[in-house]
Amino acid sequence: MCFLRWCITIVAVLSGLARTSAQQPVDFNRDVRPILSENCFKCHGPDEKERKANLRLDDRDASLKHEVFVPGKAGDSDLIFRVAARDEKRRMPPAKTGKILTPKQIDTLKRWIDQGAKYSMHWSLVPPVRPPVPVTRHAVRNPVDAFIFSRLEKDDLARSPQADKSTLIRRVTLDLTGLPPTLKEIDDFLSDMSADAYEMVVDRLLKSARYGERMALDWLDAARYADTHGYHIDSGRDMTKWREYVINSFNNNKPFDQFTVEQLAGDLLPNATLEQKIASGFNRNHMINFEGGAIPEEYHTAYIVDRVNTTGTVWLGLAVGCAQCHDHKYDPITQKEYYRLFAFFYNLPENGLDGSQGNAAPLIRMPTAEQQKRLDEIAKEIIELEKKAKEPKPDDNARKLLDTLRKEKAGIEKKVPSAMVMQEMPKPRDTFMLVRGQYDKKGEKVTPGVPAALPSLMVEKRGNDVRLPDRLDLAKWLVDPRHPLTSRVIVNRYWQMFFGTGLVKTSEDFGSQGEWPSHPELLDWLATEFVNGWDVKAMVRLIVTSATYRQSAKVMPELLAKDPENRLLARSSRLRLPAEFIRDQALAVSGLLNGEIGGKSVFPYQPPGLWEELMSRADGANWTAQTYTPSKGKDLYRRTMYTFWKRTCPPPTLATFDAPDREVCTVRRARTNTPLQALILLNDPTYVEASRKLAERMMTEAKTVEDRITLAFRLMTARTPTAGEMSVVKQVFETRLAKYRGDPAVAKKLLSVGESPRNEALDAAELAAWANVASVILNLDEAVTRG
């Protein structure tokens, strides 16, 4: 009898669960669109030319016209019949695609049809509306936490406690400056018991000049910044003034809407300043070719395509490049609309093959004060000499002097720094659609414009003439408060910066093929907050002062099982540091770091012969950036973001730690863990030298073995070692000391690595042993990870 009751109870519970599941509302954007986009839109989506059976599943009216489904009656719907068919000849998607819908996906489609098969515009194309801040069981001060913790409460997940203060000071200092905290900064924070001690640290870091460098680093990836042109010869260019502009903009907290306008159209602003013109170089950072035999028009087209695609990724978060050859298969962007965007960037007076002698026109020259003074003097002397040369009896000495001055002027001008900039042609080029994207097959003529699925573009009146929209109109359109994408896309990347993954995981794709936001309401709240002033520092501060950001990163087994990717953020994320942070950290703790900001790119250590393997020797010309000569002195120890970036051979140690090649726009770096990374940290001269210099600090700033180990641990991890760690590291030191006492030559060889001088006052064997200890600590997983 008891067993029977138990069976009846189980059946009742299961029936109730089934009814609950069937009654749960299905959200088209969240639940259905991803299924259709992944499996159906390629053949039955927006692209008319590729559409099969003239059937559209991205449009409700078209689907109803073809009687694909009967709203309210999943059992009578052909869509369900086809996706659930056992016969491969009848089943959709076709067997040749290798795709089969899962039972869960089929059930979702059934419930959606039974509930009326309602469609809605893709969520990212609907302007964000500021949602109310949720009420949580426990009061929170930061709105970010209200959204995160209310979601955790719904999923019955407990949030993690706050990380300890040592972890917090290291985490936020690395995240906001790309450098570890100093011992004094650690001690000051640990001793500060005031309620707002952490917020005071954040405010101090936001005022640091290092903040601008850190924020600029991600922008350099997005802007595909490099020090060479790429392609065949891959010769040098100089866009370091543009890089300085970006660093200064973040440090000065330039409003993001102004930053956007200057990056895309600074040259078109009324009475544009030198700085604004330099800013427009954002869209000159693409690769440039001048290979003999190449077709200028082909490469000119490639440059424009790059600008369109980069703008689409950085501000729209859409893969607009998919519409270069045909209508977008997944998102509402037609090929015609793609070439209307293309038209905005087509009016630059440039040659498809250019850059053979450094920066390619159009460019702006920026002489130093000393150069400008001498150029002014020469100009004055030339005018006077030319006046004399027109007299009846010209002086031979005057002619010689005039020739000398002209040569000096040309020599100075050749050395004057320049930056590539954007510039409009007096008469705009005609723009045509390109058939299948081919540069030499012109189709319909088009004018500048934006996709119809997005807000209309307002053309500001300038004078009395009726005119076509230009890049300045486009830039202002992107930061128009009506725009649904820009603010979402940018705050999502800031979230990604501090949590490792954006609220939208696919930060480069907010379209149909992208992921649904983990916290849609929070994303919209942040987006509407950001638009109100476009204050980057305020947004960063809001995120890093949240209790969500301050949580411990310790992983509990049950939490890992429920949320393995930590998308719900019941804990902090433990992240491998970016490539540049790892090197900068080693330089900083060793005392080697050169803290100069801005300036020319430098050449740190790298394996010999890499550039030379790739250089062009065909015509014997002395092209720049063909042979690698390491910098000398303090330039060897500049921050890593100033490393000379050759596109065909990116800095190898940085590439190993997942830095991109910068050939194209990158807004989300990969993050891998490989054995080669450990070998670099153990053997690369940068880290061997840093270990030696850190060892010198250990020996000169602490007396006992224990104190020296503790010093190194605190510099690298901001905490003291455990008793077990202390025991292991002491054993390493004693073993290596015995080794070097018995073999002084090995110790001397180790201590000779690197250009920095060695402290000769320290015993060689002991210093070498401590260098090994320092290397062990530099190689700790915790040292290359932000906990």
Coordinates of C-alpha atoms in Angstrom, one line a residue, residues 36-571:
L36 CA 16.3 29.0 -35.6
S37 CA 19.4 31.1 -36.1
E38 CA 21.8 28.2 -35.6
N39 CA 19.9 25.6 -37.6
C40 CA 17.5 27.4 -40.0
F41 CA 18.4 31.0 -41.0
K42 CA 21.3 30.1 -43.3
C43 CA 18.8 28.7 -45.8
H44 CA 15.6 30.3 -44.6
G45 CA 16.7 33.7 -43.3
P46 CA 17.2 37.3 -44.4
D47 CA 19.5 36.5 -47.4
E48 CA 17.1 36.5 -50.4
K49 CA 19.8 35.2 -52.8
E50 CA 20.6 32.1 -50.8
R51 CA 17.1 31.4 -49.5
K52 CA 15.7 27.9 -50.2
A53 CA 12.1 27.3 -51.2
N54 CA 11.5 31.0 -50.9
L55 CA 10.8 30.3 -47.2
R56 CA 11.7 32.8 -44.4
L57 CA 11.7 31.7 -40.8
D58 CA 13.1 35.0 -39.5
D59 CA 9.8 36.7 -40.4
R60 CA 6.4 35.7 -38.8
D61 CA 4.2 36.9 -41.7
A62 CA 6.3 35.0 -44.2
S63 CA 6.2 31.9 -42.1
L64 CA 2.5 32.0 -41.7
K65 CA 2.1 32.6 -45.4
H66 CA 3.9 29.3 -46.1
E67 CA 1.8 27.6 -43.3
V68 CA 5.0 26.5 -41.6
F69 CA 3.2 26.5 -38.3
V70 CA -0.3 26.9 -36.9
P71 CA -0.2 29.2 -33.9
G72 CA -1.6 27.5 -30.8
K73 CA -1.4 24.0 -32.4
A74 CA 2.1 22.6 -32.4
G75 CA 0.7 19.2 -33.4
D76 CA -0.6 20.5 -36.6
S77 CA 2.5 22.5 -37.5
D78 CA 4.8 21.4 -40.4
L79 CA 7.8 22.9 -38.6
I80 CA 7.5 20.4 -35.8
F81 CA 6.8 17.5 -38.2
R82 CA 10.0 18.3 -40.2
V83 CA 12.4 18.9 -37.3
A84 CA 11.2 15.7 -35.5
A85 CA 11.0 13.4 -38.5
R86 CA 12.9 10.2 -38.3
D87 CA 13.2 9.9 -42.1
E88 CA 16.4 11.7 -43.1
K89 CA 14.9 12.7 -46.4
R90 CA 12.1 14.6 -44.7
R91 CA 13.9 15.9 -41.6
M92 CA 15.2 19.4 -41.3
P93 CA 17.9 20.6 -41.1
P94 CA 19.0 18.4 -44.0
A95 CA 21.2 15.4 -43.1
K96 CA 24.2 16.8 -45.1
T97 CA 24.4 19.7 -42.6
G98 CA 25.1 17.3 -39.8
K99 CA 22.7 19.1 -37.5
I100 CA 19.8 17.5 -35.6
L101 CA 17.6 19.3 -33.2
T102 CA 17.7 17.9 -29.6
P103 CA 14.5 16.8 -27.9
K104 CA 14.8 19.8 -25.6
Q105 CA 15.0 22.2 -28.6
I106 CA 12.0 20.5 -30.3
D107 CA 10.0 20.8 -27.0
T108 CA 10.9 24.5 -26.9
L109 CA 9.6 25.0 -30.4
K110 CA 6.4 23.0 -29.6
R111 CA 5.7 25.2 -26.5
W112 CA 6.4 28.3 -28.4
I113 CA 3.9 27.4 -31.1
D114 CA 1.3 26.3 -28.6
Q115 CA 1.7 29.7 -26.9
G116 CA 1.0 31.5 -30.1
A117 CA 4.3 31.5 -32.0
K118 CA 4.9 35.2 -31.2
Y119 CA 7.9 36.9 -32.7
S120 CA 9.8 39.9 -31.5
M121 CA 12.6 42.1 -32.8
H122 CA 16.0 40.9 -31.8
W123 CA 16.7 42.1 -28.2
S124 CA 19.8 44.1 -29.1
L125 CA 18.0 46.2 -31.7
V126 CA 15.4 47.4 -29.3
P127 CA 16.6 50.6 -27.5
P128 CA 17.3 49.8 -23.8
V129 CA 14.8 51.0 -21.3
R130 CA 16.0 51.6 -17.8
P131 CA 14.6 48.8 -15.6
P132 CA 13.8 49.2 -11.9
V133 CA 16.6 48.1 -9.5
P134 CA 15.5 44.8 -8.0
V135 CA 14.8 44.4 -4.3
T136 CA 16.9 41.8 -2.6
R137 CA 16.5 40.0 0.7
H138 CA 19.5 41.9 2.1
A139 CA 20.0 45.6 1.4
V140 CA 22.7 46.5 -1.1
R141 CA 24.3 49.8 -1.8
N142 CA 25.4 49.3 -5.4
P143 CA 22.7 48.7 -8.1
V144 CA 25.0 46.2 -9.8
D145 CA 24.7 44.0 -6.8
A146 CA 20.9 44.3 -6.7
F147 CA 20.7 42.7 -10.2
I148 CA 23.3 40.0 -9.6
F149 CA 22.1 39.0 -6.1
S150 CA 18.4 39.0 -7.0
R151 CA 19.2 36.5 -9.8
L152 CA 21.2 34.3 -7.4
E153 CA 18.3 34.3 -4.9
K154 CA 15.9 33.2 -7.7
D155 CA 18.3 30.3 -8.5
D156 CA 18.7 29.5 -4.8
L157 CA 22.5 30.2 -4.9
A158 CA 24.4 31.7 -2.1
R159 CA 26.9 34.4 -3.0
S160 CA 30.5 34.1 -1.9
P161 CA 32.0 36.2 1.0
Q162 CA 34.2 39.1 0.3
A163 CA 37.8 38.3 -0.7
D164 CA 40.5 39.1 1.9
K165 CA 42.1 42.5 1.8
S166 CA 45.4 41.3 0.3
T167 CA 43.6 39.7 -2.6
L168 CA 41.4 42.8 -3.1
I169 CA 44.3 45.3 -3.3
R170 CA 46.1 43.1 -5.8
R171 CA 43.0 42.4 -7.9
V172 CA 41.9 46.0 -8.2
T173 CA 45.4 47.4 -8.7
L174 CA 46.1 45.0 -11.6
D175 CA 42.7 45.5 -13.1
L176 CA 42.9 49.3 -13.1
T177 CA 46.6 49.8 -13.8
G178 CA 48.0 46.6 -15.2
L179 CA 50.6 46.6 -12.4
P180 CA 50.8 45.0 -9.0
P181 CA 50.5 47.1 -5.8
T182 CA 53.6 48.2 -4.0
L183 CA 54.4 47.0 -0.5
K184 CA 53.5 50.4 0.9
E185 CA 50.1 50.4 -1.0
I186 CA 49.4 46.9 0.5
D187 CA 50.4 47.9 4.0
D188 CA 48.4 51.2 3.8
F189 CA 45.3 49.3 2.8
L190 CA 45.7 46.5 5.3
S191 CA 46.1 49.0 8.1
D192 CA 43.2 51.2 7.1
M193 CA 40.1 50.1 9.0
S194 CA 37.8 52.9 7.8
A195 CA 34.5 51.8 6.1
D196 CA 35.5 53.4 2.8
A197 CA 39.1 52.2 2.7
Y198 CA 38.5 50.2 -0.5
E199 CA 36.7 53.0 -2.3
M200 CA 39.6 55.3 -1.5
V201 CA 42.0 52.8 -3.1
V202 CA 39.8 52.7 -6.2
D203 CA 39.7 56.5 -6.4
R204 CA 43.5 56.7 -6.1
L205 CA 44.0 54.2 -8.9
L206 CA 41.5 56.0 -11.2
K207 CA 43.7 59.1 -10.8
S208 CA 46.9 57.2 -11.6
A209 CA 48.5 57.8 -15.0
R210 CA 48.8 54.0 -15.2
Y211 CA 45.0 53.8 -15.5
G212 CA 45.1 55.4 -18.9
E213 CA 47.7 53.0 -20.1
R214 CA 45.7 50.0 -18.9
M215 CA 42.5 51.2 -20.5
A216 CA 44.3 52.0 -23.7
L217 CA 45.6 48.5 -24.0
D218 CA 42.2 47.0 -24.9
W219 CA 41.5 49.9 -27.3
L220 CA 44.7 49.2 -29.2
D221 CA 43.5 45.6 -29.8
A222 CA 40.1 47.0 -31.1
A223 CA 41.9 49.6 -33.2
R224 CA 44.3 46.9 -34.7
Y225 CA 47.2 49.2 -33.7
A226 CA 50.6 48.1 -34.9
D227 CA 54.0 49.6 -35.8
T228 CA 54.2 48.1 -39.3
H229 CA 52.0 48.0 -42.4
G230 CA 51.6 44.2 -42.6
Y231 CA 51.4 42.4 -46.0
H232 CA 54.5 41.5 -48.0
I233 CA 57.4 43.7 -46.9
D234 CA 55.7 44.7 -43.6
S235 CA 57.7 47.9 -43.3
G236 CA 57.5 50.3 -40.4
R237 CA 55.0 53.1 -39.7
D238 CA 54.6 55.5 -36.8
M239 CA 51.2 55.9 -35.1
T240 CA 52.6 56.5 -31.6
K241 CA 51.1 60.0 -31.4
W242 CA 47.7 58.4 -31.8
R243 CA 48.5 55.9 -29.1
E244 CA 49.4 58.8 -26.8
Y245 CA 46.1 60.5 -27.6
V246 CA 44.2 57.3 -26.5
I247 CA 46.2 57.1 -23.2
N248 CA 45.6 60.8 -22.4
S249 CA 41.9 60.5 -23.3
F250 CA 41.3 57.8 -20.7
N251 CA 43.4 59.6 -18.1
N252 CA 41.5 62.8 -18.7
N253 CA 38.2 60.9 -18.6
K254 CA 37.2 62.2 -22.0
P255 CA 33.4 61.5 -22.3
F256 CA 33.0 58.4 -24.5
D257 CA 30.7 60.1 -27.0
Q258 CA 33.3 62.8 -27.6
F259 CA 36.0 60.1 -27.8
T260 CA 33.9 58.3 -30.4
V261 CA 33.3 61.3 -32.5
E262 CA 37.0 62.2 -32.5
Q263 CA 38.2 58.7 -33.3
L264 CA 35.8 58.4 -36.3
A265 CA 35.6 62.0 -37.5
G266 CA 38.0 64.3 -35.5
D267 CA 39.2 65.7 -38.8
L268 CA 35.6 66.9 -39.7
L269 CA 34.9 68.8 -36.5
P270 CA 34.6 72.5 -36.9
N271 CA 38.1 74.1 -36.4
A272 CA 39.5 70.7 -35.6
T273 CA 42.5 70.8 -33.3
L274 CA 45.7 68.9 -33.9
E275 CA 44.7 66.4 -31.2
Q276 CA 41.3 65.8 -32.9
K277 CA 43.0 65.3 -36.2
I278 CA 45.4 62.8 -34.7
A279 CA 42.4 61.0 -33.1
S280 CA 40.9 60.3 -36.5
G281 CA 43.8 58.0 -37.1
F282 CA 41.7 55.2 -35.5
N283 CA 40.7 54.2 -39.0
R284 CA 44.2 54.5 -40.5
N285 CA 45.5 51.7 -38.3
H286 CA 44.6 49.0 -40.8
M287 CA 47.2 47.1 -42.9
I288 CA 48.6 48.9 -46.0
N289 CA 50.2 47.2 -49.0
F290 CA 52.7 48.5 -51.5
E291 CA 53.9 45.2 -53.0
G292 CA 55.0 45.4 -56.6
G293 CA 52.5 43.9 -59.0
A294 CA 49.5 44.3 -56.6
I295 CA 46.4 45.9 -57.9
P296 CA 45.8 49.3 -56.2
E297 CA 42.0 49.2 -56.5
E298 CA 41.8 45.7 -54.9
Y299 CA 43.8 46.8 -51.8
H300 CA 42.0 50.2 -51.6
T301 CA 38.7 48.2 -51.4
A302 CA 40.3 46.0 -48.7
Y303 CA 41.1 49.1 -46.6
I304 CA 37.5 50.4 -46.8
V305 CA 36.1 46.9 -45.9
D306 CA 38.4 46.8 -42.9
R307 CA 37.1 50.2 -41.7
V308 CA 33.5 49.2 -42.1
N309 CA 34.0 45.9 -40.3
T310 CA 36.0 47.4 -37.5
T311 CA 33.5 50.2 -36.9
G312 CA 30.7 47.5 -36.9
T313 CA 32.5 45.4 -34.3
V314 CA 33.7 48.2 -32.0
W315 CA 30.5 50.2 -31.7
L316 CA 27.7 48.0 -33.0
G317 CA 28.9 44.6 -31.8
L318 CA 27.7 43.2 -35.1
A319 CA 29.4 41.0 -37.7
V320 CA 28.5 43.5 -40.5
G321 CA 31.3 41.9 -42.7
C322 CA 28.9 39.0 -43.4
A323 CA 27.0 41.4 -45.7
Q324 CA 29.9 42.3 -47.9
C325 CA 29.1 39.6 -50.5
H326 CA 25.4 39.0 -49.9
D327 CA 22.5 39.9 -47.5
H328 CA 23.4 38.9 -44.0
K329 CA 22.1 35.4 -43.4
Y330 CA 21.3 36.0 -39.7
D331 CA 20.9 39.7 -39.0
P332 CA 18.8 42.4 -40.6
I333 CA 21.7 43.9 -42.7
T334 CA 21.4 43.8 -46.5
Q335 CA 24.3 44.0 -48.9
K336 CA 23.1 47.4 -50.1
E337 CA 23.2 48.6 -46.5
Y338 CA 26.7 47.3 -46.1
Y339 CA 27.9 49.4 -49.1
R340 CA 26.0 52.4 -47.7
L341 CA 28.2 52.1 -44.7
F342 CA 31.2 51.6 -47.0
A343 CA 30.4 55.0 -48.6
F344 CA 31.2 56.8 -45.4
F345 CA 34.8 55.7 -45.5
Y346 CA 35.4 55.9 -49.3
N347 CA 36.2 59.5 -49.6
L348 CA 39.8 59.4 -48.3
P349 CA 42.5 60.7 -50.7
E350 CA 44.6 57.6 -50.5
N351 CA 46.4 55.3 -52.9
G352 CA 45.6 51.6 -52.7
L353 CA 49.4 50.9 -52.8
D354 CA 51.2 53.3 -50.4
G355 CA 53.4 53.5 -47.3
S356 CA 56.6 52.5 -48.9
Q357 CA 58.4 55.3 -47.1
G358 CA 56.8 55.1 -43.7
N359 CA 53.4 56.6 -43.0
A360 CA 51.0 56.8 -45.9
A361 CA 49.1 60.0 -47.0
P362 CA 47.0 61.6 -45.8
L363 CA 49.1 62.4 -42.8
I364 CA 49.8 65.2 -40.4
R365 CA 53.3 66.3 -39.4
M366 CA 54.2 67.3 -35.8
P367 CA 57.6 68.9 -35.6
T368 CA 59.2 69.2 -32.2
A369 CA 59.7 72.7 -30.8
E370 CA 63.4 72.5 -31.7
Q371 CA 62.6 71.3 -35.3
Q372 CA 60.0 74.0 -35.8
K373 CA 62.3 76.7 -34.6
R374 CA 65.0 75.6 -37.1
L375 CA 62.5 75.2 -39.9
D376 CA 61.2 78.8 -39.3
E377 CA 64.8 80.1 -39.4
I378 CA 65.5 78.3 -42.6
A379 CA 62.3 79.5 -44.2
K380 CA 63.2 83.1 -43.4
E381 CA 66.8 82.7 -44.8
I382 CA 65.5 81.1 -48.0
I383 CA 63.1 84.0 -48.6
E384 CA 65.9 86.5 -48.3
L385 CA 68.3 84.5 -50.5
E386 CA 65.7 83.9 -53.2
K387 CA 65.1 87.7 -53.2
K388 CA 68.8 88.2 -53.8
A389 CA 68.9 85.5 -56.5
K390 CA 66.4 87.5 -58.6
E391 CA 68.8 90.5 -58.7
P392 CA 70.9 91.2 -62.1
K393 CA 74.1 89.7 -60.6
P394 CA 73.3 86.7 -58.3
D395 CA 76.0 85.7 -55.8
D396 CA 77.4 82.2 -56.3
N397 CA 77.9 81.8 -52.6
A398 CA 74.2 82.7 -52.1
R399 CA 73.2 80.0 -54.5
K400 CA 75.3 77.5 -52.7
L401 CA 73.9 78.5 -49.4
L402 CA 70.4 78.3 -50.8
D403 CA 71.0 74.8 -52.0
T404 CA 72.5 73.8 -48.6
L405 CA 69.5 75.3 -46.7
R406 CA 67.0 73.5 -48.9
K407 CA 68.8 70.2 -48.3
E408 CA 68.8 70.8 -44.5
K409 CA 65.1 71.6 -44.7
A410 CA 64.4 68.4 -46.5
G411 CA 66.5 66.5 -44.0
I412 CA 64.6 67.9 -41.0
E413 CA 61.2 67.4 -42.6
K414 CA 62.1 63.7 -43.2
K415 CA 62.7 63.3 -39.5
V416 CA 59.6 65.2 -38.3
P417 CA 57.2 62.8 -36.6
S418 CA 53.9 62.3 -38.4
A419 CA 50.6 60.4 -37.9
M420 CA 48.2 59.1 -40.5
V421 CA 44.8 60.8 -40.3
M422 CA 41.5 60.7 -42.0
Q423 CA 40.6 63.4 -44.6
E424 CA 37.7 64.1 -46.9
M425 CA 38.2 64.6 -50.7
P426 CA 36.8 67.9 -52.1
K427 CA 34.6 65.9 -54.4
P428 CA 33.3 62.6 -53.0
R429 CA 33.8 59.4 -54.9
D430 CA 30.8 57.5 -56.3
T431 CA 30.2 54.3 -54.3
F432 CA 28.8 51.2 -55.9
M433 CA 27.8 47.8 -54.5
L434 CA 30.3 45.2 -55.3
V435 CA 28.9 42.0 -56.9
R436 CA 29.8 39.1 -54.5
G437 CA 32.2 41.5 -52.8
Q438 CA 34.6 41.6 -55.8
Y439 CA 36.4 44.9 -56.1
D440 CA 36.2 45.0 -59.9
K441 CA 32.5 44.1 -60.3
K442 CA 30.4 47.2 -59.7
G443 CA 26.7 47.0 -59.2
E444 CA 24.1 49.5 -58.1
K445 CA 25.2 53.0 -57.1
V446 CA 24.6 53.8 -53.4
T447 CA 24.9 56.8 -51.1
P448 CA 26.0 56.9 -47.4
G449 CA 23.4 55.5 -45.0
V450 CA 22.8 53.1 -42.1
P451 CA 20.8 49.8 -41.7
A452 CA 17.0 50.3 -41.7
A453 CA 16.8 48.0 -38.6
L454 CA 18.6 50.7 -36.6
P455 CA 17.5 54.3 -35.8
S456 CA 17.4 56.8 -38.7
L457 CA 20.5 58.9 -39.2
M458 CA 20.0 62.7 -38.6
V459 CA 22.0 64.9 -41.1
E460 CA 23.0 68.2 -39.5
K461 CA 22.5 71.2 -41.6
R462 CA 25.8 72.9 -42.4
G463 CA 25.3 76.1 -44.4
N464 CA 22.6 76.3 -47.0
D465 CA 23.6 73.3 -49.2
V466 CA 21.8 70.0 -49.2
R467 CA 24.4 67.4 -48.5
L468 CA 24.9 63.7 -48.1
P469 CA 25.7 62.4 -44.6
D470 CA 29.4 62.0 -43.8
R471 CA 31.6 60.4 -41.1
L472 CA 30.8 63.1 -38.6
D473 CA 27.1 62.3 -39.0
L474 CA 27.8 58.6 -38.6
A475 CA 29.9 59.1 -35.5
K476 CA 27.1 61.2 -33.9
W477 CA 24.5 58.7 -34.9
L478 CA 26.5 56.0 -33.0
V479 CA 26.3 57.9 -29.7
D480 CA 22.8 59.2 -30.2
P481 CA 20.8 58.2 -27.0
R482 CA 18.3 56.5 -29.3
H483 CA 20.9 54.0 -30.5
P484 CA 20.2 50.5 -29.1
L485 CA 23.7 49.1 -29.5
T486 CA 26.6 51.4 -28.7
S487 CA 26.1 51.9 -25.0
R488 CA 25.3 48.2 -24.5
V489 CA 28.3 47.1 -26.5
I490 CA 30.8 49.3 -24.7
V491 CA 29.6 48.6 -21.1
N492 CA 29.6 44.9 -21.9
R493 CA 33.3 45.2 -22.8
Y494 CA 34.0 47.0 -19.6
W495 CA 32.3 44.2 -17.8
Q496 CA 34.4 41.7 -19.7
M497 CA 37.5 43.6 -18.7
F498 CA 36.8 43.1 -15.0
F499 CA 35.0 39.7 -14.9
G500 CA 36.7 37.9 -17.8
T501 CA 33.4 37.4 -19.6
G502 CA 30.9 40.0 -20.7
L503 CA 27.3 39.9 -19.7
V504 CA 27.0 39.0 -23.4
K505 CA 29.7 36.4 -23.7
T506 CA 30.1 37.0 -27.5
S507 CA 31.2 40.6 -27.0
E508 CA 32.0 40.9 -30.7
D509 CA 28.5 39.7 -31.8
F510 CA 25.3 41.1 -30.4
G511 CA 23.4 39.6 -33.4
S512 CA 21.4 36.4 -33.8
Q513 CA 24.5 34.2 -33.7
G514 CA 25.6 35.8 -30.5
E515 CA 24.7 34.7 -27.0
W516 CA 21.8 35.9 -24.9
P517 CA 22.8 38.1 -22.0
S518 CA 23.3 36.4 -18.7
H519 CA 21.6 39.4 -17.0
P520 CA 19.6 41.4 -19.6
E521 CA 18.1 43.8 -17.1
L522 CA 21.5 44.7 -15.7
L523 CA 23.0 45.2 -19.1
D524 CA 20.2 47.7 -20.0
W525 CA 20.5 49.4 -16.7
L526 CA 24.3 49.9 -17.2
A527 CA 23.7 51.0 -20.8
T528 CA 21.2 53.7 -19.8
E529 CA 23.4 54.8 -16.9
F530 CA 26.4 55.1 -19.3
V531 CA 24.5 57.2 -21.8
N532 CA 23.8 59.7 -19.1
G533 CA 27.1 61.5 -19.4
W534 CA 29.2 58.8 -21.1
D535 CA 31.5 58.9 -18.0
V536 CA 34.0 56.0 -18.4
K537 CA 35.6 56.4 -15.0
A538 CA 32.2 56.5 -13.3
M539 CA 31.2 53.3 -15.0
V540 CA 34.5 51.6 -14.1
R541 CA 34.2 52.7 -10.5
L542 CA 30.6 51.5 -10.3
I543 CA 31.7 48.0 -11.4
V544 CA 34.8 47.6 -9.3
T545 CA 33.2 48.9 -6.1
S546 CA 30.4 46.4 -6.3
A547 CA 30.2 43.6 -3.8
T548 CA 29.9 41.3 -6.8
Y549 CA 33.4 42.3 -7.9
R550 CA 34.8 42.0 -4.4
Q551 CA 33.7 38.4 -3.9
S552 CA 36.1 35.6 -3.1
A553 CA 37.2 33.5 -6.1
K554 CA 37.3 30.3 -4.1
V555 CA 35.3 27.6 -5.9
M556 CA 32.9 25.4 -4.0
P557 CA 32.1 22.0 -5.6
E558 CA 28.4 22.5 -5.5
L559 CA 28.7 26.0 -7.1
L560 CA 31.0 24.7 -9.8
A561 CA 28.5 21.9 -10.6
K562 CA 25.6 24.4 -10.9
D563 CA 27.4 27.2 -12.7
P564 CA 30.8 26.0 -14.2
E565 CA 31.4 29.1 -16.2
N566 CA 30.5 31.4 -13.4
R567 CA 27.9 33.3 -15.5
L568 CA 25.7 33.9 -12.5
L569 CA 28.6 35.4 -10.6
A570 CA 28.1 33.8 -7.2
R571 CA 31.9 34.2 -6.9

